[in-house]
mmCIF file of C-alpha atoms in Angstrom:
data_model
loop_
_atom_site.group_PDB
_atom_site.id
_atom_site.type_symbol
_atom_site.label_atom_id
_atom_site.label_comp_id
_atom_site.label_asym_id
_atom_site.label_seq_id
_atom_site.Cartn_x
_atom_site.Cartn_y
_atom_site.Cartn_z
ATOM 1 C CA UNK O 1 -79.756 58.791 -27.174
ATOM 2 C CA UNK O 2 -77.023 56.162 -26.067
ATOM 3 C CA UNK O 3 -78.324 52.651 -25.015
ATOM 4 C CA UNK O 4 -76.267 49.532 -24.983
ATOM 5 C CA UNK O 5 -75.214 50.538 -28.646
ATOM 6 C CA UNK O 6 -72.645 53.074 -27.086
ATOM 7 C CA UNK O 7 -69.289 51.769 -25.923
ATOM 8 C CA UNK O 8 -68.802 48.267 -24.560
ATOM 9 C CA UNK O 9 -66.716 49.687 -22.036
ATOM 10 C CA UNK O 10 -66.118 46.479 -20.151
ATOM 11 C CA UNK O 11 -64.475 45.111 -23.314
ATOM 12 C CA UNK O 12 -62.420 48.120 -23.943
ATOM 13 C CA UNK O 13 -60.971 49.188 -20.544
ATOM 14 C CA UNK O 14 -59.228 45.923 -19.886
ATOM 15 C CA UNK O 15 -57.190 46.484 -16.770
ATOM 16 C CA UNK O 16 -56.698 48.633 -13.755
ATOM 17 C CA UNK O 17 -59.046 51.343 -12.234
ATOM 18 C CA UNK O 18 -61.206 51.717 -15.324
ATOM 19 C CA UNK O 19 -62.539 48.033 -14.819
ATOM 20 C CA UNK O 20 -62.916 48.748 -11.120
ATOM 21 C CA UNK O 21 -64.894 51.844 -11.810
ATOM 22 C CA UNK O 22 -67.298 49.885 -14.044
ATOM 23 C CA UNK O 23 -67.980 47.178 -11.498
ATOM 24 C CA UNK O 24 -68.252 49.798 -8.655
ATOM 25 C CA UNK O 25 -70.761 51.910 -10.701
ATOM 26 C CA UNK O 26 -72.845 48.908 -11.660
ATOM 27 C CA UNK O 27 -73.097 48.149 -7.904
ATOM 28 C CA UNK O 28 -73.926 51.770 -6.928
ATOM 29 C CA UNK O 29 -76.563 52.112 -9.569
ATOM 30 C CA UNK O 30 -78.260 48.797 -8.811
ATOM 31 C CA UNK O 31 -78.197 49.716 -4.987
ATOM 32 C CA UNK O 32 -79.710 53.001 -5.555
ATOM 33 C CA UNK O 33 -82.360 51.694 -7.891
ATOM 34 C CA UNK O 34 -83.498 49.200 -5.282
ATOM 35 C CA UNK O 35 -83.650 51.834 -2.644
ATOM 36 C CA UNK O 36 -85.816 53.968 -4.924
ATOM 37 C CA UNK O 37 -87.973 50.990 -5.727
ATOM 38 C CA UNK O 38 -88.589 49.989 -2.110
ATOM 39 C CA UNK O 39 -89.328 53.634 -1.235
ATOM 40 C CA UNK O 40 -92.186 53.430 -3.634
ATOM 41 C CA UNK O 41 -93.359 50.169 -2.258
ATOM 42 C CA UNK O 42 -93.364 51.577 1.286
ATOM 43 C CA UNK O 43 -94.946 54.884 0.358
ATOM 44 C CA UNK O 44 -92.008 56.756 2.001
ATOM 45 C CA UNK O 45 -88.348 57.085 2.146
ATOM 46 C CA UNK O 46 -86.051 55.182 4.480
ATOM 47 C CA UNK O 47 -86.480 56.440 7.918
ATOM 48 C CA UNK O 48 -89.117 58.960 6.850
ATOM 49 C CA UNK O 49 -92.286 59.785 8.827
ATOM 50 C CA UNK O 50 -95.288 59.935 6.669
ATOM 51 C CA UNK O 51 -98.962 59.242 6.849
ATOM 52 C CA UNK O 52 -98.660 57.849 3.361
ATOM 53 C CA UNK O 53 -96.513 55.029 4.544
ATOM 54 C CA UNK O 54 -97.839 51.587 3.892
ATOM 55 C CA UNK O 55 -94.948 49.354 4.807
ATOM 56 C CA UNK O 56 -91.563 49.441 6.599
ATOM 57 C CA UNK O 57 -88.048 48.354 5.896
ATOM 58 C CA UNK O 58 -86.609 45.255 7.812
ATOM 59 C CA UNK O 59 -82.773 45.324 7.082
ATOM 60 C CA UNK O 60 -81.059 43.740 4.249
ATOM 61 C CA UNK O 61 -80.028 40.488 2.808
ATOM 62 C CA UNK O 62 -76.619 40.117 0.963
ATOM 63 C CA UNK O 63 -76.328 38.589 -2.526
ATOM 64 C CA UNK O 64 -73.663 38.398 -5.008
ATOM 65 C CA UNK O 65 -74.349 39.446 -8.550
ATOM 66 C CA UNK O 66 -72.006 37.836 -11.061
ATOM 67 C CA UNK O 67 -71.630 40.293 -13.875
ATOM 68 C CA UNK O 68 -68.978 40.404 -16.780
ATOM 69 C CA UNK O 69 -67.446 43.319 -15.010
ATOM 70 C CA UNK O 70 -66.864 41.141 -11.972
ATOM 71 C CA UNK O 71 -68.772 40.074 -8.767
ATOM 72 C CA UNK O 72 -71.013 42.856 -7.495
ATOM 73 C CA UNK O 73 -72.028 42.642 -3.721
ATOM 74 C CA UNK O 74 -75.636 43.683 -3.399
ATOM 75 C CA UNK O 75 -77.526 44.469 -0.236
ATOM 76 C CA UNK O 76 -81.189 43.599 -1.103
ATOM 77 C CA UNK O 77 -83.711 45.576 1.123
ATOM 78 C CA UNK O 78 -86.211 43.414 3.126
ATOM 79 C CA UNK O 79 -89.792 44.580 4.017
ATOM 80 C CA UNK O 80 -91.769 44.010 7.253
ATOM 81 C CA UNK O 81 -94.804 42.940 5.168
ATOM 82 C CA UNK O 82 -94.431 40.907 2.106
ATOM 83 C CA UNK O 83 -91.234 40.361 0.223
ATOM 84 C CA UNK O 84 -89.045 42.325 -2.131
ATOM 85 C CA UNK O 85 -86.895 40.873 -4.960
ATOM 86 C CA UNK O 86 -85.322 43.104 -7.632
ATOM 87 C CA UNK O 87 -86.630 42.384 -10.970
ATOM 88 C CA UNK O 88 -83.157 42.846 -12.606
ATOM 89 C CA UNK O 89 -81.879 39.671 -11.028
ATOM 90 C CA UNK O 90 -84.463 37.659 -12.778
ATOM 91 C CA UNK O 91 -83.042 35.093 -15.320
ATOM 92 C CA UNK O 92 -82.714 36.301 -18.890
ATOM 93 C CA UNK O 93 -83.311 39.935 -18.005
ATOM 94 C CA UNK O 94 -80.740 42.233 -19.731
ATOM 95 C CA UNK O 95 -80.148 44.433 -16.646
ATOM 96 C CA UNK O 96 -76.412 44.307 -16.612
ATOM 97 C CA UNK O 97 -76.235 45.287 -20.251
ATOM 98 C CA UNK O 98 -78.662 48.251 -19.702
ATOM 99 C CA UNK O 99 -76.747 49.303 -16.543
ATOM 100 C CA UNK O 100 -73.421 49.223 -18.404
ATOM 101 C CA UNK O 101 -74.707 51.316 -21.321
ATOM 102 C CA UNK O 102 -75.806 54.050 -19.012
ATOM 103 C CA UNK O 103 -72.485 54.134 -17.158
ATOM 104 C CA UNK O 104 -70.713 54.266 -20.404
ATOM 105 C CA UNK O 105 -72.801 57.162 -21.483
ATOM 106 C CA UNK O 106 -71.812 59.033 -18.489
ATOM 107 C CA UNK O 107 -68.145 58.029 -19.007
ATOM 108 C CA UNK O 108 -68.125 59.793 -22.419
ATOM 109 C CA UNK O 109 -70.803 62.388 -22.558
ATOM 110 C CA UNK O 110 -73.026 62.704 -19.474
ATOM 111 C CA UNK O 111 -76.289 60.820 -19.278
ATOM 112 C CA UNK O 112 -79.857 62.034 -19.815
ATOM 113 C CA UNK O 113 -82.919 61.493 -17.769
ATOM 114 C CA UNK O 114 -84.345 59.668 -20.786
ATOM 115 C CA UNK O 115 -81.519 57.105 -20.572
ATOM 116 C CA UNK O 116 -82.097 56.376 -17.044
ATOM 117 C CA UNK O 117 -85.844 56.362 -17.509
ATOM 118 C CA UNK O 118 -85.261 53.524 -20.243
ATOM 119 C CA UNK O 119 -82.875 51.709 -17.805
ATOM 120 C CA UNK O 120 -85.556 51.563 -15.148
ATOM 121 C CA UNK O 121 -87.919 49.992 -17.597
ATOM 122 C CA UNK O 122 -85.212 47.580 -18.898
ATOM 123 C CA UNK O 123 -84.594 46.500 -15.302
ATOM 124 C CA UNK O 124 -88.350 45.723 -14.700
ATOM 125 C CA UNK O 125 -88.600 48.423 -11.945
ATOM 126 C CA UNK O 126 -91.857 50.327 -11.245
ATOM 127 C CA UNK O 127 -92.934 53.356 -9.369
ATOM 128 C CA UNK O 128 -89.671 55.383 -9.630
ATOM 129 C CA UNK O 129 -90.635 58.942 -10.223
ATOM 130 C CA UNK O 130 -89.120 61.508 -12.703
ATOM 131 C CA UNK O 131 -87.481 63.522 -9.989
ATOM 132 C CA UNK O 132 -85.848 60.311 -8.596
ATOM 133 C CA UNK O 133 -84.583 59.529 -12.022
ATOM 134 C CA UNK O 134 -82.999 62.977 -12.458
ATOM 135 C CA UNK O 135 -81.374 62.666 -8.894
ATOM 136 C CA UNK O 136 -79.818 59.090 -9.896
ATOM 137 C CA UNK O 137 -78.557 60.852 -13.180
ATOM 138 C CA UNK O 138 -76.720 63.485 -11.210
ATOM 139 C CA UNK O 139 -75.403 60.941 -8.791
ATOM 140 C CA UNK O 140 -73.963 58.642 -11.525
ATOM 141 C CA UNK O 141 -72.494 61.685 -13.432
ATOM 142 C CA UNK O 142 -70.772 63.117 -10.237
ATOM 143 C CA UNK O 143 -69.146 59.644 -9.596
ATOM 144 C CA UNK O 144 -67.928 59.161 -13.074
ATOM 145 C CA UNK O 145 -66.637 62.744 -13.420
ATOM 146 C CA UNK O 146 -64.769 62.280 -10.164
ATOM 147 C CA UNK O 147 -63.113 59.163 -11.688
ATOM 148 C CA UNK O 148 -62.447 61.069 -14.963
ATOM 149 C CA UNK O 149 -60.670 63.809 -12.935
ATOM 150 C CA UNK O 150 -58.849 61.534 -10.584
ATOM 151 C CA UNK O 151 -55.158 62.244 -9.838
ATOM 152 C CA UNK O 152 -52.770 60.335 -12.075
ATOM 153 C CA UNK O 153 -50.120 58.824 -9.754
ATOM 154 C CA UNK O 154 -46.776 57.302 -10.606
ATOM 155 C CA UNK O 155 -44.828 57.377 -13.950
ATOM 156 C CA UNK O 156 -46.291 56.551 -17.344
ATOM 157 C CA UNK O 157 -43.472 55.950 -19.940
ATOM 158 C CA UNK O 158 -45.715 55.123 -22.816
ATOM 159 C CA UNK O 159 -48.691 57.203 -23.865
ATOM 160 C CA UNK O 160 -50.972 56.515 -26.837
ATOM 161 C CA UNK O 161 -53.120 59.277 -28.311
ATOM 162 C CA UNK O 162 -55.840 58.960 -30.938
ATOM 163 C CA UNK O 163 -59.251 60.193 -32.087
ATOM 164 C CA UNK O 164 -62.272 59.036 -33.954
ATOM 165 C CA UNK O 165 -65.218 61.007 -35.312
ATOM 166 C CA UNK O 166 -68.791 60.246 -34.293
ATOM 167 C CA UNK O 167 -72.145 62.088 -34.897
ATOM 168 C CA UNK O 168 -73.508 64.213 -31.944
ATOM 169 C CA UNK O 169 -76.407 66.554 -31.273
ATOM 170 C CA UNK O 170 -75.371 70.151 -30.875
ATOM 171 C CA UNK O 171 -78.021 72.855 -30.651
ATOM 172 C CA UNK O 172 -80.613 70.767 -32.392
ATOM 173 C CA UNK O 173 -78.254 69.926 -35.231
ATOM 174 C CA UNK O 174 -76.310 66.650 -35.978
ATOM 175 C CA UNK O 175 -72.645 67.379 -36.315
ATOM 176 C CA UNK O 176 -69.462 65.317 -36.544
ATOM 177 C CA UNK O 177 -67.314 65.507 -33.227
ATOM 178 C CA UNK O 178 -63.917 64.287 -32.279
ATOM 179 C CA UNK O 179 -63.703 61.686 -29.438
ATOM 180 C CA UNK O 180 -60.235 61.917 -28.194
ATOM 181 C CA UNK O 181 -58.704 59.378 -25.995
ATOM 182 C CA UNK O 182 -55.386 58.869 -24.033
ATOM 183 C CA UNK O 183 -54.222 55.578 -23.020
ATOM 184 C CA UNK O 184 -51.062 54.869 -21.022
ATOM 185 C CA UNK O 185 -48.943 52.176 -19.534
ATOM 186 C CA UNK O 186 -47.193 52.811 -16.028
ATOM 187 C CA UNK O 187 -43.967 51.351 -14.832
ATOM 188 C CA UNK O 188 -45.710 48.376 -13.319
ATOM 189 C CA UNK O 189 -47.011 47.438 -16.692
ATOM 190 C CA UNK O 190 -50.602 48.329 -16.007
ATOM 191 C CA UNK O 191 -52.543 49.860 -18.829
ATOM 192 C CA UNK O 192 -55.301 52.452 -18.288
ATOM 193 C CA UNK O 193 -57.454 55.011 -20.182
ATOM 194 C CA UNK O 194 -56.242 58.115 -18.478
ATOM 195 C CA UNK O 195 -58.573 60.530 -20.278
ATOM 196 C CA UNK O 196 -61.333 61.052 -22.770
ATOM 197 C CA UNK O 197 -63.190 64.138 -24.082
ATOM 198 C CA UNK O 198 -65.198 65.307 -26.951
ATOM 199 C CA UNK O 199 -64.585 68.367 -29.018
ATOM 200 C CA UNK O 200 -65.516 69.948 -32.463
ATOM 201 C CA UNK O 201 -62.102 69.065 -34.125
ATOM 202 C CA UNK O 202 -58.499 67.830 -33.627
ATOM 203 C CA UNK O 203 -57.200 71.391 -33.758
ATOM 204 C CA UNK O 204 -53.996 72.157 -31.831
ATOM 205 C CA UNK O 205 -55.591 74.305 -29.094
ATOM 206 C CA UNK O 206 -58.039 71.282 -28.181
ATOM 207 C CA UNK O 207 -55.236 68.634 -28.019
ATOM 208 C CA UNK O 208 -52.940 71.142 -26.114
ATOM 209 C CA UNK O 209 -55.701 71.783 -23.519
ATOM 210 C CA UNK O 210 -56.390 67.971 -23.159
ATOM 211 C CA UNK O 211 -52.729 67.297 -22.672
ATOM 212 C CA UNK O 212 -52.447 69.960 -20.165
ATOM 213 C CA UNK O 213 -55.304 68.625 -18.281
ATOM 214 C CA UNK O 214 -53.456 65.253 -18.025
ATOM 215 C CA UNK O 215 -50.423 66.905 -16.656
ATOM 216 C CA UNK O 216 -52.300 69.076 -14.227
ATOM 217 C CA UNK O 217 -53.731 65.722 -12.801
ATOM 218 C CA UNK O 218 -50.169 64.487 -12.380
ATOM 219 C CA UNK O 219 -49.205 62.761 -15.650
ATOM 220 C CA UNK O 220 -45.399 62.367 -15.601
ATOM 221 C CA UNK O 221 -42.495 60.144 -16.511
ATOM 222 C CA UNK O 222 -43.694 60.046 -20.310
ATOM 223 C CA UNK O 223 -40.801 58.879 -22.595
ATOM 224 C CA UNK O 224 -42.667 57.948 -25.771
ATOM 225 C CA UNK O 225 -45.872 59.257 -27.227
ATOM 226 C CA UNK O 226 -47.446 57.076 -30.010
ATOM 227 C CA UNK O 227 -49.881 58.819 -32.358
ATOM 228 C CA UNK O 228 -50.663 59.590 -35.933
ATOM 229 C CA UNK O 229 -49.145 62.491 -37.872
ATOM 230 C CA UNK O 230 -52.016 64.950 -37.314
ATOM 231 C CA UNK O 231 -50.310 68.329 -37.355
ATOM 232 C CA UNK O 232 -52.403 69.765 -34.365
ATOM 233 C CA UNK O 233 -51.655 66.826 -32.111
ATOM 234 C CA UNK O 234 -47.880 66.855 -33.169
ATOM 235 C CA UNK O 235 -47.625 70.637 -32.175
ATOM 236 C CA UNK O 236 -49.458 69.936 -28.849
ATOM 237 C CA UNK O 237 -47.154 67.045 -28.007
ATOM 238 C CA UNK O 238 -44.095 69.299 -28.634
ATOM 239 C CA UNK O 239 -45.558 72.075 -26.618
ATOM 240 C CA UNK O 240 -46.762 70.040 -23.619
ATOM 241 C CA UNK O 241 -44.759 66.887 -23.127
ATOM 242 C CA UNK O 242 -40.979 66.459 -23.221
ATOM 243 C CA UNK O 243 -41.083 63.096 -24.724
ATOM 244 C CA UNK O 244 -39.943 61.277 -28.017
ATOM 245 C CA UNK O 245 -42.669 61.021 -30.699
ATOM 246 C CA UNK O 246 -43.419 57.772 -32.386
ATOM 247 C CA UNK O 247 -45.326 58.068 -35.704
ATOM 248 C CA UNK O 248 -47.865 55.270 -35.873
ATOM 249 C CA UNK O 249 -46.268 52.607 -38.089
ATOM 250 C CA UNK O 250 -49.646 51.383 -39.318
ATOM 251 C CA UNK O 251 -50.735 54.910 -40.284
ATOM 252 C CA UNK O 252 -47.267 55.404 -42.015
ATOM 253 C CA UNK O 253 -47.657 52.344 -43.957
ATOM 254 C CA UNK O 254 -50.993 53.415 -45.338
ATOM 255 C CA UNK O 255 -49.512 56.771 -46.478
ATOM 256 C CA UNK O 256 -46.499 55.034 -48.051
ATOM 257 C CA UNK O 257 -48.562 52.450 -50.016
ATOM 258 C CA UNK O 258 -50.730 55.260 -51.385
ATOM 259 C CA UNK O 259 -47.661 56.288 -53.372
ATOM 260 C CA UNK O 260 -47.325 52.873 -54.852
ATOM 261 C CA UNK O 261 -49.327 51.288 -57.625
ATOM 262 C CA UNK O 262 -51.774 48.514 -56.878
ATOM 263 C CA UNK O 263 -49.442 46.001 -58.386
ATOM 264 C CA UNK O 264 -46.475 47.286 -56.387
ATOM 265 C CA UNK O 265 -48.181 47.688 -52.910
ATOM 266 C CA UNK O 266 -47.289 44.146 -51.764
ATOM 267 C CA UNK O 267 -43.702 44.511 -52.849
ATOM 268 C CA UNK O 268 -43.316 48.077 -51.302
ATOM 269 C CA UNK O 269 -44.828 46.694 -48.028
ATOM 270 C CA UNK O 270 -42.302 43.799 -47.841
ATOM 271 C CA UNK O 271 -39.412 46.241 -48.679
ATOM 272 C CA UNK O 272 -40.349 48.591 -45.796
ATOM 273 C CA UNK O 273 -40.990 45.630 -43.575
ATOM 274 C CA UNK O 274 -37.288 44.616 -43.823
ATOM 275 C CA UNK O 275 -36.297 47.572 -41.733
ATOM 276 C CA UNK O 276 -38.821 46.757 -39.031
ATOM 277 C CA UNK O 277 -37.392 43.211 -38.836
ATOM 278 C CA UNK O 278 -33.957 44.472 -37.830
ATOM 279 C CA UNK O 279 -32.711 43.814 -34.273
ATOM 280 C CA UNK O 280 -31.421 47.320 -33.348
ATOM 281 C CA UNK O 281 -31.980 50.889 -34.210
ATOM 282 C CA UNK O 282 -28.837 51.325 -36.161
ATOM 283 C CA UNK O 283 -29.444 48.435 -38.384
ATOM 284 C CA UNK O 284 -33.073 49.473 -38.892
ATOM 285 C CA UNK O 285 -32.038 52.998 -39.994
ATOM 286 C CA UNK O 286 -29.415 51.471 -42.369
ATOM 287 C CA UNK O 287 -32.027 49.175 -43.988
ATOM 288 C CA UNK O 288 -34.479 52.019 -44.092
ATOM 289 C CA UNK O 289 -32.201 54.323 -46.174
ATOM 290 C CA UNK O 290 -31.339 51.366 -48.468
ATOM 291 C CA UNK O 291 -35.025 50.785 -49.186
ATOM 292 C CA UNK O 292 -35.565 54.438 -49.759
ATOM 293 C CA UNK O 293 -32.662 54.530 -52.142
ATOM 294 C CA UNK O 294 -33.979 51.558 -54.018
ATOM 295 C CA UNK O 295 -37.401 53.285 -54.507
ATOM 296 C CA UNK O 296 -35.904 56.605 -55.454
ATOM 297 C CA UNK O 297 -35.374 56.112 -59.286
ATOM 298 C CA UNK O 298 -39.037 54.641 -59.687
ATOM 299 C CA UNK O 299 -41.252 55.919 -56.756
ATOM 300 C CA UNK O 300 -39.664 59.367 -55.804
ATOM 301 C CA UNK O 301 -42.480 60.365 -53.737
ATOM 302 C CA UNK O 302 -42.207 57.279 -51.653
ATOM 303 C CA UNK O 303 -38.552 57.738 -51.142
ATOM 304 C CA UNK O 304 -38.957 61.507 -50.022
ATOM 305 C CA UNK O 305 -41.752 60.391 -47.483
ATOM 306 C CA UNK O 306 -39.362 57.752 -46.024
ATOM 307 C CA UNK O 307 -36.542 60.365 -45.778
ATOM 308 C CA UNK O 308 -38.707 62.813 -43.831
ATOM 309 C CA UNK O 309 -40.277 59.936 -41.625
ATOM 310 C CA UNK O 310 -37.293 57.996 -40.757
ATOM 311 C CA UNK O 311 -36.565 59.222 -37.192
ATOM 312 C CA UNK O 312 -40.217 59.264 -36.285
ATOM 313 C CA UNK O 313 -41.380 55.899 -37.642
ATOM 314 C CA UNK O 314 -38.324 54.170 -36.127
ATOM 315 C CA UNK O 315 -38.223 56.001 -32.694
ATOM 316 C CA UNK O 316 -39.561 52.839 -31.042
ATOM 317 C CA UNK O 317 -36.382 51.002 -31.926
ATOM 318 C CA UNK O 318 -34.558 52.905 -29.155
ATOM 319 C CA UNK O 319 -36.704 51.224 -26.465
ATOM 320 C CA UNK O 320 -36.458 47.724 -25.054
ATOM 321 C CA UNK O 321 -36.884 44.927 -27.538
ATOM 322 C CA UNK O 322 -39.622 43.319 -25.374
ATOM 323 C CA UNK O 323 -41.714 46.480 -25.651
ATOM 324 C CA UNK O 324 -41.524 47.088 -29.406
ATOM 325 C CA UNK O 325 -44.610 45.097 -30.538
ATOM 326 C CA UNK O 326 -46.731 47.216 -28.400
ATOM 327 C CA UNK O 327 -45.283 50.585 -28.912
ATOM 328 C CA UNK O 328 -44.726 50.885 -32.670
ATOM 329 C CA UNK O 329 -48.377 51.938 -33.410
ATOM 330 C CA UNK O 330 -51.641 53.076 -31.975
ATOM 331 C CA UNK O 331 -53.216 49.545 -32.304
ATOM 332 C CA UNK O 332 -54.032 49.540 -28.561
ATOM 333 C CA UNK O 333 -56.241 52.394 -29.129
ATOM 334 C CA UNK O 334 -57.560 51.578 -32.830
ATOM 335 C CA UNK O 335 -59.705 48.700 -31.250
ATOM 336 C CA UNK O 336 -61.194 51.167 -28.793
ATOM 337 C CA UNK O 337 -61.910 53.746 -31.449
ATOM 338 C CA UNK O 338 -63.280 51.299 -33.820
ATOM 339 C CA UNK O 339 -65.690 50.110 -31.093
ATOM 340 C CA UNK O 340 -66.616 53.662 -30.281
ATOM 341 C CA UNK O 341 -67.509 54.345 -33.944
ATOM 342 C CA UNK O 342 -69.205 50.994 -34.555
ATOM 343 C CA UNK O 343 -71.482 51.389 -31.542
ATOM 344 C CA UNK O 344 -72.242 54.957 -31.804
ATOM 345 C CA UNK O 345 -73.315 54.486 -35.224
ATOM 346 C CA UNK O 346 -75.784 51.882 -34.064
ATOM 347 C CA UNK O 347 -77.492 54.542 -31.934
ATOM 348 C CA UNK O 348 -77.269 57.061 -34.818
ATOM 349 C CA UNK O 349 -75.717 59.910 -32.796
ATOM 350 C CA UNK O 350 -74.690 60.922 -29.232
ATOM 351 C CA UNK O 351 -77.013 63.092 -27.215
ATOM 352 C CA UNK O 352 -76.744 66.925 -26.518
#
């Protein structure tokens, strides 16, 4: 199961509609849970005629709930007899964390009734039935899926693609699955996670369908795609997107240093780094070739790797200097993927 050990989405989705979704979904789920709890206290639903009714609703009172996702405006139901105050607003209760975890689970995988059942307990709510929990599951999933399939508007010149592997339950077995993520920046400088999905592997057909799903939703204006050198991903980028490919500089350096002995790695890293320190693309390419030629007599495999990778590793140098520190690697996604892996390991595996 996924609890708060899944993805800390509020930390990962830093800007744009992703953060808005999290805040709105926290508000939606909290409001629905209050409605369900007051139904149980009244013995009947809002406006429902029933002989089992023991109390009546008496409007709402407004209250702001300050969460780390932003301020959530709540409408707390009032009762004719007695009073009602949601337990999740009590000090020190971990309600926000529990709510965030359930929404994160829906964002990535779709939630289970067990997860929402545990959420109800974590929020200190009583009297909510299994059928009501199931209905709330469907409502949350529908809203999150609507967001994940939202139209992509405007132009997104920079697109980062990456994947990480986590454990998941499939047909009663625990297997390794790929969580693939697309993050982009639009022409206003706003960064968003545009898509996320789970598959059995990073095979070309899987990446191709994922990228096509983004273009069907309206992804356009991509000028540079930043990723590692996975062959399936590279083939899918070529097939679907008419854009320059940037080979992640960090991944390349790991590959390059693997060809150097332990005592040579610091020197080799500094050598190659002199190419990255150049002011323009022409100077970078010239320095790159000089480094490759210096390495050729002693580390021929490194020189061959540099020859093959030159255009792809230095592609970012053809873009505005002020953008280069952000577009030469998949670092914007590495933190997200690392958090996915760290937190999914904490809960052992993702659900069916």
